Short mmCIF file of C-alpha atoms and ligand atoms in Angstrom, two decimals:
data_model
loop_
_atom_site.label_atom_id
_atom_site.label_comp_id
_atom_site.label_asym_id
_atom_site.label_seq_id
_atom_site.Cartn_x
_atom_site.Cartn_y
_atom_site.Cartn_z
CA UNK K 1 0.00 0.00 0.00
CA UNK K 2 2.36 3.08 -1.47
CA UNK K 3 -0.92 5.26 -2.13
CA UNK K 4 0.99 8.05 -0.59
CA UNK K 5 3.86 8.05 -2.83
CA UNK K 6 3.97 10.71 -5.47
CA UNK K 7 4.50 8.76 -9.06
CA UNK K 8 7.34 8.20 -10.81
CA UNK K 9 9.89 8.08 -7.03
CA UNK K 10 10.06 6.77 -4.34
CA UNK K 11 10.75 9.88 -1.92
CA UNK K 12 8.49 9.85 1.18
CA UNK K 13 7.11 12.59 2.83
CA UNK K 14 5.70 11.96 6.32
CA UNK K 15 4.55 14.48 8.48
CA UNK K 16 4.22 14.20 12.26
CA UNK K 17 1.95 16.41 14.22
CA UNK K 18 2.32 17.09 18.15
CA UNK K 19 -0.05 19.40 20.08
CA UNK K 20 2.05 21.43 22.74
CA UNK K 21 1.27 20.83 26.38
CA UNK K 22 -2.01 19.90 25.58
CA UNK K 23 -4.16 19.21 28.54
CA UNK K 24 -3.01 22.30 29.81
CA UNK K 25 -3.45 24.01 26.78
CA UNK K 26 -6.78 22.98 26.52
CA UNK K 27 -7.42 24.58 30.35
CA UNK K 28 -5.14 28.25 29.13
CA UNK K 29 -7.54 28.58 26.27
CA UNK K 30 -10.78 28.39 27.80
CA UNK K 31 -9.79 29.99 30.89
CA UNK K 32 -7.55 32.85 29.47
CA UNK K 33 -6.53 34.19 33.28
CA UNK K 34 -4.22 31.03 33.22
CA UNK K 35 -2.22 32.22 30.33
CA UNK K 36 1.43 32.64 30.60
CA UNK K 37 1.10 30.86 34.00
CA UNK K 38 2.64 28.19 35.54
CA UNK K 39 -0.09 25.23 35.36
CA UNK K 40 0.39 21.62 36.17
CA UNK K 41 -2.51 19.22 35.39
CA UNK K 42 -2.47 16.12 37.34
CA UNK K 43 -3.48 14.21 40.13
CA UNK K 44 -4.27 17.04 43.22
CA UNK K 45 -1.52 18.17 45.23
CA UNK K 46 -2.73 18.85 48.66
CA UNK K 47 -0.67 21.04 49.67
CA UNK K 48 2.83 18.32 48.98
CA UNK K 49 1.08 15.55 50.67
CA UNK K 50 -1.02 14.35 47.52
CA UNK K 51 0.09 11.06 45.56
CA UNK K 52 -0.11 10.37 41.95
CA UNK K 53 1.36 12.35 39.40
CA UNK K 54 1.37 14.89 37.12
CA UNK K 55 0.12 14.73 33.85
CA UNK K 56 1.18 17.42 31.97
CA UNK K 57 1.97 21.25 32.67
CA UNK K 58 2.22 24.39 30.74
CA UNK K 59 5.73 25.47 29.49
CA UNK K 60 6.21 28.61 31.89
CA UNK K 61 6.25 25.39 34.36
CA UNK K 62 8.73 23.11 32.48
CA UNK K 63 10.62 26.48 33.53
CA UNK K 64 10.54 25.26 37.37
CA UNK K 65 11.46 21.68 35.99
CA UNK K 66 7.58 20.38 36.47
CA UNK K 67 7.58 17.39 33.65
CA UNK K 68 4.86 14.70 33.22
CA UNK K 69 4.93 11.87 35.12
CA UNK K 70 6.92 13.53 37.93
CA UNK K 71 5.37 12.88 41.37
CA UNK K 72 2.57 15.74 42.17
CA UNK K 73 4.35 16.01 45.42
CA UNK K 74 7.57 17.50 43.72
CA UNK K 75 5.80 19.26 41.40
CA UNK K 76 4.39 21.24 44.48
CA UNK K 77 7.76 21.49 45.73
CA UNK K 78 9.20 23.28 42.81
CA UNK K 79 6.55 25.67 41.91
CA UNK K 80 3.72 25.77 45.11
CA UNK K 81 2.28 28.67 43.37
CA UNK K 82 1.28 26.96 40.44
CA UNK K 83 -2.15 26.61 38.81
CA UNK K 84 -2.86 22.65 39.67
CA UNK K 85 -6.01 21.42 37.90
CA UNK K 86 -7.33 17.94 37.51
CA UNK K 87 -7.75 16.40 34.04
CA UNK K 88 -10.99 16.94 32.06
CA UNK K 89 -10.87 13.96 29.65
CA UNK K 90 -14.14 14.53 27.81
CA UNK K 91 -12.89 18.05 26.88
CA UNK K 92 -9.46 17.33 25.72
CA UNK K 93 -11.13 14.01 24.00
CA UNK K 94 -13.45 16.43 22.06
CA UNK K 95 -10.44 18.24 21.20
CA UNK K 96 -8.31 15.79 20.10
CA UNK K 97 -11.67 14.67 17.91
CA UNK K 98 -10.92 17.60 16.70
CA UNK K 99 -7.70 18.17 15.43
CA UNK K 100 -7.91 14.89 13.86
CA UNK K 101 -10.95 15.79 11.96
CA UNK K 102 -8.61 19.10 10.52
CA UNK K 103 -5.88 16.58 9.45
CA UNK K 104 -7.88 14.22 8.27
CA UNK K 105 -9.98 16.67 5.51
CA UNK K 106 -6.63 16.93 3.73
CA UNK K 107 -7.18 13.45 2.58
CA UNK K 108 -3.76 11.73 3.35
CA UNK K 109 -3.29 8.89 4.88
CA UNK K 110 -3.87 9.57 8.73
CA UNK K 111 -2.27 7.35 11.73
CA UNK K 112 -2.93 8.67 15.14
CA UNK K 113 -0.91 7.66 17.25
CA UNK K 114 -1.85 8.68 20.91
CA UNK K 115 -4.41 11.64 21.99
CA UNK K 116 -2.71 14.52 20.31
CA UNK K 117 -0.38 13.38 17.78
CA UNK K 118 -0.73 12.16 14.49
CA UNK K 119 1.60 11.37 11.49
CA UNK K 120 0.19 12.07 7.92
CA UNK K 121 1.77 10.46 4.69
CA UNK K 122 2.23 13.45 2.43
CA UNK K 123 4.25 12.35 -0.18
CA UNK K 124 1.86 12.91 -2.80
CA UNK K 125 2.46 16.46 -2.24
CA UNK K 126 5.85 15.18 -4.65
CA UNK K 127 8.15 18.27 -2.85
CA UNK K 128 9.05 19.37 1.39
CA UNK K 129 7.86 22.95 -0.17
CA UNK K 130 4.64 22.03 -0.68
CA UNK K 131 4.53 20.05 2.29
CA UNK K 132 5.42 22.99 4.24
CA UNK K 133 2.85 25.07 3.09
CA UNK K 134 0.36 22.43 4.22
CA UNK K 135 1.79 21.49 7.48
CA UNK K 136 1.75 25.72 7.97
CA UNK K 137 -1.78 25.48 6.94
CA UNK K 138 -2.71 23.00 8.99
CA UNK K 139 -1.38 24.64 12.07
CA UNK K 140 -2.79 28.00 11.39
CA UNK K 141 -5.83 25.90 10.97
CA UNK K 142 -5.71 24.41 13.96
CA UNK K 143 -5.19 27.96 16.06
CA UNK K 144 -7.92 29.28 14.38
CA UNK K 145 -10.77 27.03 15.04
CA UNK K 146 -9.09 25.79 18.44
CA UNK K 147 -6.76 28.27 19.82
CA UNK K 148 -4.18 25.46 19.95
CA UNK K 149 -0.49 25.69 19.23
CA UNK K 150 1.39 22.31 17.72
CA UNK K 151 4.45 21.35 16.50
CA UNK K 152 5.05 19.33 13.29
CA UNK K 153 8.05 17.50 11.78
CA UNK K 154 8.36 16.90 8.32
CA UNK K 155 10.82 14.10 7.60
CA UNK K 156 11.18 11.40 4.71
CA UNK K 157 10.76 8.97 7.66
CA UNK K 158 8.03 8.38 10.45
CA UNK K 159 11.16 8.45 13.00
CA UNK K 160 12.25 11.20 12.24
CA UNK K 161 9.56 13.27 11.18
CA UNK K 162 8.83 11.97 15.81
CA UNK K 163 11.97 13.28 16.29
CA UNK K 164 12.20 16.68 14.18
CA UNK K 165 8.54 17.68 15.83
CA UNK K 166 9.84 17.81 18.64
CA UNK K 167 13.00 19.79 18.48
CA UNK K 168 11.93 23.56 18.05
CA UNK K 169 8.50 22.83 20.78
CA UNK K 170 6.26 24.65 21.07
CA UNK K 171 4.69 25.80 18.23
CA UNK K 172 7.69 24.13 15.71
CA UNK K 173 7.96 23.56 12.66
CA UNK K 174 11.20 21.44 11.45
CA UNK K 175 11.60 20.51 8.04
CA UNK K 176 14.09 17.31 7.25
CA UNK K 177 15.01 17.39 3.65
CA UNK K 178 16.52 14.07 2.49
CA UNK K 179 20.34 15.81 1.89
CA UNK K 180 19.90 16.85 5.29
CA UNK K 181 18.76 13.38 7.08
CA UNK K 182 22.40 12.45 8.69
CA UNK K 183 23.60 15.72 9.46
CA UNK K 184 19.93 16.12 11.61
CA UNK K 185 20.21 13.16 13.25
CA UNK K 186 24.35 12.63 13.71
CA UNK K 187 24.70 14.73 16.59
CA UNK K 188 21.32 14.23 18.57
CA UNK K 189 21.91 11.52 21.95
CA UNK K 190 21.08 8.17 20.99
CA UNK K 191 18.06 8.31 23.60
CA UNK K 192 16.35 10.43 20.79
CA UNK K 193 15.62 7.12 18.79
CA UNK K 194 12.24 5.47 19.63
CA UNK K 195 13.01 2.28 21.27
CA UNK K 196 16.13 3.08 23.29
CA UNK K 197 15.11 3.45 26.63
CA UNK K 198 17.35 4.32 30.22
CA UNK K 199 18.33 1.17 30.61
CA UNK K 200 19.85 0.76 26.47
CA UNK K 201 20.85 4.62 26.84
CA UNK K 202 22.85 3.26 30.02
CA UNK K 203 24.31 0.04 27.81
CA UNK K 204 25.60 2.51 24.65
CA UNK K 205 27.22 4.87 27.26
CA UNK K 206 29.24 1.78 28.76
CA UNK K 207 30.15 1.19 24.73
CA UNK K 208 31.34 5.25 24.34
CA UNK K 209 28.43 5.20 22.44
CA UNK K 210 26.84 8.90 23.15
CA UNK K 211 25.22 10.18 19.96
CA UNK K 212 23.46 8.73 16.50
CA UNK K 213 26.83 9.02 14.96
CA UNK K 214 28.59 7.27 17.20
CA UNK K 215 25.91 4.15 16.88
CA UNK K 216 25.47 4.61 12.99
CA UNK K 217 29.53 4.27 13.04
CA UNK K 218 29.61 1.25 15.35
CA UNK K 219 30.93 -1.96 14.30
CA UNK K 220 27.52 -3.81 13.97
CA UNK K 221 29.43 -7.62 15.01
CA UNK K 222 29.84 -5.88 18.75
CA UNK K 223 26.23 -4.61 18.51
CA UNK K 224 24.62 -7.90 17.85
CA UNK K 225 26.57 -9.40 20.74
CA UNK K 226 25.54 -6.72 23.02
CA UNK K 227 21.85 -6.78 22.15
CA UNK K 228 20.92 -9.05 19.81
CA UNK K 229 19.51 -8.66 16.20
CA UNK K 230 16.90 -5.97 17.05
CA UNK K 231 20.71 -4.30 16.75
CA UNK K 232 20.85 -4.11 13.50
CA UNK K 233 17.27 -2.64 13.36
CA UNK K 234 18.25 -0.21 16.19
CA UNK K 235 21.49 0.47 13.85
CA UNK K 236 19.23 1.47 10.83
CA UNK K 237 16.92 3.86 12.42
CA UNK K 238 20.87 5.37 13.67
CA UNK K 239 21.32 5.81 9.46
CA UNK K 240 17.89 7.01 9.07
CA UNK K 241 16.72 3.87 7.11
CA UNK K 242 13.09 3.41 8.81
CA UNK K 243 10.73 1.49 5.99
CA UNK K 244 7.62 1.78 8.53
CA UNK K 245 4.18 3.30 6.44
CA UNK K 246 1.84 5.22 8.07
CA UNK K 247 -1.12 2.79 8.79
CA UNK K 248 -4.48 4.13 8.88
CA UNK K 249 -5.67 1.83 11.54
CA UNK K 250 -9.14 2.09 11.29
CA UNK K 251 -10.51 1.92 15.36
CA UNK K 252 -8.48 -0.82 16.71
CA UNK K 253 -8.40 0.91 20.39
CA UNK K 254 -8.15 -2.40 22.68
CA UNK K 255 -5.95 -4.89 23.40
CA UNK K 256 -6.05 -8.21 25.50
CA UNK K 257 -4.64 -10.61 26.75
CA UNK K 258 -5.81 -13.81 28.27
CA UNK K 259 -4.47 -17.34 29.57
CA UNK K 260 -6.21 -20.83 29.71
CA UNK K 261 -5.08 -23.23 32.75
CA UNK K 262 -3.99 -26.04 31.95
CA UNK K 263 -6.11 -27.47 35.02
CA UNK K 264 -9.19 -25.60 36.14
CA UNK K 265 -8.09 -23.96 39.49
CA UNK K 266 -9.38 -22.27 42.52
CA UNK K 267 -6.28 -21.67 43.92
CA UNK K 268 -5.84 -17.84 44.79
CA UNK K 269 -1.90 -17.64 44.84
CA UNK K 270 -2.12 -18.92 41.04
CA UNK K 271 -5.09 -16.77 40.13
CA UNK K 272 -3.46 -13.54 41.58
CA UNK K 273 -0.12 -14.54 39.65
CA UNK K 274 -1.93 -15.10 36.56
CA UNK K 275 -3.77 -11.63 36.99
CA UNK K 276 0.13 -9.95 37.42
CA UNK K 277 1.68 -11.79 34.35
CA UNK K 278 -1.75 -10.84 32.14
CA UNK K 279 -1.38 -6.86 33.46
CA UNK K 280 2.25 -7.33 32.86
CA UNK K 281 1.89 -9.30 29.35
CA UNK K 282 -0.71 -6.52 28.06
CA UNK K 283 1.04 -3.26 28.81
CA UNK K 284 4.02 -4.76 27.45
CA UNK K 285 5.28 -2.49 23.95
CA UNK K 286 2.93 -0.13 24.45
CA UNK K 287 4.58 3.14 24.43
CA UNK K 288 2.38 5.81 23.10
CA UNK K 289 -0.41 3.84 22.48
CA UNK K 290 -1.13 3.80 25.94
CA UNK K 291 -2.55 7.12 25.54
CA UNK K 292 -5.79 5.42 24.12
CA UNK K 293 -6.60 2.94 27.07
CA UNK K 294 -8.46 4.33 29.86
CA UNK K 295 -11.00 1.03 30.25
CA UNK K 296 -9.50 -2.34 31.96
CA UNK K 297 -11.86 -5.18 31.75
CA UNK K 298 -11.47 -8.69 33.98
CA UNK K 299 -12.48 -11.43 32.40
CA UNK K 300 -13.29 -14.82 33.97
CA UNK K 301 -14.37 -18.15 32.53
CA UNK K 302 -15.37 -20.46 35.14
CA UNK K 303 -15.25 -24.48 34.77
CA UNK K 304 -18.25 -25.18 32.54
CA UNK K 305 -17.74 -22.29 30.01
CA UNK K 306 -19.67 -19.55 32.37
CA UNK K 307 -17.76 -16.15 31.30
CA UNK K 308 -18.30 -13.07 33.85
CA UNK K 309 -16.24 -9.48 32.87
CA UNK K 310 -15.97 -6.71 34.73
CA UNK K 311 -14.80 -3.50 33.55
CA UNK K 312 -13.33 0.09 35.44
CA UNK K 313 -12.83 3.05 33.36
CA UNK K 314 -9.89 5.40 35.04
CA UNK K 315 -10.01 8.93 35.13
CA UNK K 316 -6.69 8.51 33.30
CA UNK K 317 -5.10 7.10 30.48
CA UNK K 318 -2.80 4.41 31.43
CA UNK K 319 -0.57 1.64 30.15
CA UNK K 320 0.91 1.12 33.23
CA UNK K 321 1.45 -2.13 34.34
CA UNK K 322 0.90 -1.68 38.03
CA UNK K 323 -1.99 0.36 37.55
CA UNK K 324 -3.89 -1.81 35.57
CA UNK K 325 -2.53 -5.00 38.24
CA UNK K 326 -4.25 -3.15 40.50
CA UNK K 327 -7.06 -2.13 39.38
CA UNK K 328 -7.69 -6.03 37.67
CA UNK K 329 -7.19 -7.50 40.70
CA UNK K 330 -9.90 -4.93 42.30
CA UNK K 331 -12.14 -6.50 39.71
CA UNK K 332 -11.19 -9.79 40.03
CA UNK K 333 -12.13 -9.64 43.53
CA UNK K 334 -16.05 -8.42 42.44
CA UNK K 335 -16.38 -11.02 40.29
CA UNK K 336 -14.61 -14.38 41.25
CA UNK K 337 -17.09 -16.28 43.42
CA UNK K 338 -14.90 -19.34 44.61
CA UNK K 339 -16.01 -21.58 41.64
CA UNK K 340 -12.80 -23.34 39.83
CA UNK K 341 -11.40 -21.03 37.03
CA UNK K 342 -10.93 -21.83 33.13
CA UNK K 343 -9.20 -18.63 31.74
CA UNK K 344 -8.31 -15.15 32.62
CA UNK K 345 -8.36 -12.44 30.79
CA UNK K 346 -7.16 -8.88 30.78
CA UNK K 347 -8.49 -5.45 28.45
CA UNK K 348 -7.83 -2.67 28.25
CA UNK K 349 -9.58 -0.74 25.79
CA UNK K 350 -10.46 3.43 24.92
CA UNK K 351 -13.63 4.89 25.99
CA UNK K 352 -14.88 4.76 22.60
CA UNK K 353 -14.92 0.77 21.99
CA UNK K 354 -17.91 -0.29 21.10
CA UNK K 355 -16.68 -0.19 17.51
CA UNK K 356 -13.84 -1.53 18.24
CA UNK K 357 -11.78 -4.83 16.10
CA UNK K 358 -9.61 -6.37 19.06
CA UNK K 359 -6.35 -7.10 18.95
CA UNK K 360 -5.75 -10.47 21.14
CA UNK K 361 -2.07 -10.69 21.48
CA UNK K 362 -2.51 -14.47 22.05
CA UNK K 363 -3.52 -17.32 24.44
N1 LIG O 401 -0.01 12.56 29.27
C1 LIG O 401 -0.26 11.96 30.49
N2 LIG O 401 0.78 11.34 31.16
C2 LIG O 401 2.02 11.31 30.63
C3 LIG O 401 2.28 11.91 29.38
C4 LIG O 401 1.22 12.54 28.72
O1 LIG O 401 -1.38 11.99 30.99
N3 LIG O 401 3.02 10.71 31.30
C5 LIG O 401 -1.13 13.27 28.60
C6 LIG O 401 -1.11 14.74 28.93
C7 LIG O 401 -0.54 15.39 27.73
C8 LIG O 401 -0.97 14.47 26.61
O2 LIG O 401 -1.01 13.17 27.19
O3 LIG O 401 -1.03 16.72 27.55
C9 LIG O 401 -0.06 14.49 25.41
O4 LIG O 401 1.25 14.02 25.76
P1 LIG O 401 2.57 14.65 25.21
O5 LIG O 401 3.68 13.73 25.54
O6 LIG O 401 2.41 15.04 23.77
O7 LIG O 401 2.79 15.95 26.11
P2 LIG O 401 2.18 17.39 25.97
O8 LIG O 401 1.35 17.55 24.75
O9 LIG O 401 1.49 17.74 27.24
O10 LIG O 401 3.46 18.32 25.89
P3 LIG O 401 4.46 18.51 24.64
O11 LIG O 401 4.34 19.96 24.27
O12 LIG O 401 5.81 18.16 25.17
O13 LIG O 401 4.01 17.59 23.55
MG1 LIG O 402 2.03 16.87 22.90
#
C-alpha cells in the first residue's frame, strides 16, 4: 500500500503532528486568566502531601522543571504557586476529535498515534515545499478554530519526522530534507531514537556510544553481541533507514490478553499470579499507544464455560502495568465467586470501543 507516494519516485514525505502541552493548553484557552502561567494538570496536590502524578503542565512550568509523570508532590515542591487542575478527559477528548478531523480533511493517509499526535503520509504532495505550506496550513488551521499551538516535523521517515517535531517545541515547525537526514540526526543523543530506553541509553554509554553518529559508526558484530539482532534494526533507524508506512488503523483501540489453565483452578496464589503476568503481558510495547486505554476489563471463565467481565474506566489514560494489576485485581475480587477457574483475561480498551476490532495478542 504506497498510495501516498507521489509517481514516478520513491521519496516519502511523512509528516508528524504534536499538540504542545495539551491538557493544559486545553485549560489556558478556555480559561484565558491562566495564560502565561505556571499550570500543572495532574493528580491534586494537597498542599505536597497528595500522591499520583502529574500529567502534563504548561511550558512557563517546564521552567521550574515540572515534567509529566513527575510525582505531584515535587511538582508542588518546585513551583507551590502553580495553577494545579485535575484532568478533564471529555474536553481534551473532544479536542483531540478535533484536530484529527482538521488533518484528516486533507485526505492523506492519517495514523494517530496517541491523543494529540498524528503522522500524515504526504508524499503525494511530490516536494518538502509544498509540504510545508500544508503542514503551515494545517497549524494555522488548527489555532484558528481551536486556539491550539502544535508542533510538526516533516521528515522522509516516520522516526524522524517523531523526532524533528519535537525539536523547536512549542509551536515548531522542522523541516528534514533528504540531503539533510544524517547531518539532523548525527549529533542528537542516541536516547532520541524510539526504542532506546534508560536502561539501552545506560548500555551505549558503557560502549562510548553517546550520539546517533557514534551508533550509525559502530561496528555492527559488537552490537549484535551486546543486544541481539533488534541491533541491527536499532542500527538502521541510527542511518535514518526506517521502511515503517503510516497505517491508517481504522478503530483498533483495545488490546487483550488472556491465559487458559492447563487445570481448572481455585487456587488464589495462582489466580493472583496469573492476573500480574496478564497486566504485565498486556502493557508490554505499548509506548504511546497507551494514551488510548483508559478502560481495563477482567475477564473470567469459570469451569463449565460460564464467562463473567468486569470492567473500570480510570479517570486517566494508562498503560501502566501496576496500575492496571491493581485495578484487575480490584475486579477480580467483584467477580470471582470461589467456583474453579478456566481462563483469565485482561483489556484494556479506549472509551470509545464499542466499535472496536480487538487485537488479542494471544492465548
Ligand atoms: N499525558 C499523560 N501522562 C504522561 C504523558 C502525557 O497523561 N506521562 C497526557 C497529557 C498530555 C498528553 O497526554 O497533555 C499528550 O502528551 P505529550 O507527551 O504530547 O505531552 P504534551 O502535549 O502535554 O506536551 P508537549 O508539548 O511536550 O508535547
Ligand atoms: Mg504533545
Amino acid at each position: 500500500m504506497e498510495s501516498g507516494i507521489a509517481q514516478g519516485t520513491s521519496q516519502r514525505i511523512i509528516m508528524h503532528l504534536d499538540m504542545d502541552s495539551f491538557y493544559a493548553s486545553v485549560e489556558m484557552q478556555e480559561r484565558p486568566e491562566l495564560r502565561g502561567k505556571p499550570v500543572v494538570n495532574g493528580a491534586d496536590p494537597n498542599q505536597g502531601k497528595g500522591r499520583g502524578v502529574v500529567a502534563t503542565c504548561s511550558y512557563e512550568a517546564r521552567g521550574f522543571g515540572i515534567r509529566s509523570a513527575m510525582p505531584i508532590s515535587q511538582a508542588f515542591v518546585l513551583c507551590p504557586h502553580a495553577v494545579f487542575l485535575s484532568p478533564d478527559f471529555p474536553r481534551y477528548l473532544k479536542a483531540s476529535a478535533d484536530i484529527m478531523a482538521i488533518l484528516k480533511a486533507h485526505g492523506f493517509p492519517l495514523q494517530q498515534v496517541s491523543i494529540d499526535e498524528a503522522f500524515l503520509d504526504v508524499s503525494r504532495l511530490g516536494t518538502f515545499p509544498a509540504a510545508t505550506d500544508l503542514a503551515v496550513r494545517i497549524k494555522e488551521t488548527i489555532l484558528a478554530h481551536l486556539g491550539l499551538t502544535c508542533s510538526v516535523g516533516l521528515a522522509p521517515t516516520k522516526v524522524v519526522a517523531k523526532i524533528a517535531s519535537d525539536v523547536h517545541k512549542p509551536d515548531g515547525l522542522t523541516v528534514v530534507e533528504p540531503e539533510n537526514l544524517f547531518s539532523f540526526l548525527a549529533p542528537m543523543p542516541v536516547r532520541k531514537i524510539p526504542g532506546i530506553g534508560k536502561k539501552a541509553e545506560a548500555d551505549l554509554f558503557e560502549m562510548d556510544i553517546r550520539t546517533i553518529r557514534d551508533l550509525a559508526a559502530f561496528d555492527i558484530q559488537v552490537l549484535i553481541a551486546r543486544f541481539g539482532r533488534s541491533a541491527i534494526a536499532l542500527q538502521d533507524l541510527a542511518g535514518g533507514i526506517d521502511k515503517n508506512e503510516v497505517k491508517e488503523r481504522d478503530g483498533v483501540k483495545s488490546v487483550s490478553r488472556e491465559m487458559t489453565f492447563t487445570d481448572d483452578t481455585g487456587d488464589e496464589y495462582l489466580i493472583a499470579a496469573t492476573i500480574d503476568a496478564l497486566a504485565e503481558e498486556v502493557c508490554r510495547n505499548l509506548s504511546d499507544e497507551s494514551l488510548h486505554y483508559r478502560t481495563i476489563t477482567v475477564k473470567v471463565r469459570y469451569q463449565g464455560f460460564v464467562t463473567m467481565t468486569k470492567a473500570r474506566t480510570l479517570p486517566h489514560y494508562t498503560g501502566d502495568s501496576e496500575t492496571v494489576r491493581t485495578c484487575a485485581h480490584a475486579l477480580l475480587r467483584d467477580i470471582f465467586d470461589g467456583r474453579k477457574i478456566r481462563l483469565l483475561g485482561i483489556r484494556l480498551s479506549s472509551f470509545d470501543t464499542c466499535d472496536a476490532r480487538q487485537m488479542t495478542l494471544g492465548v
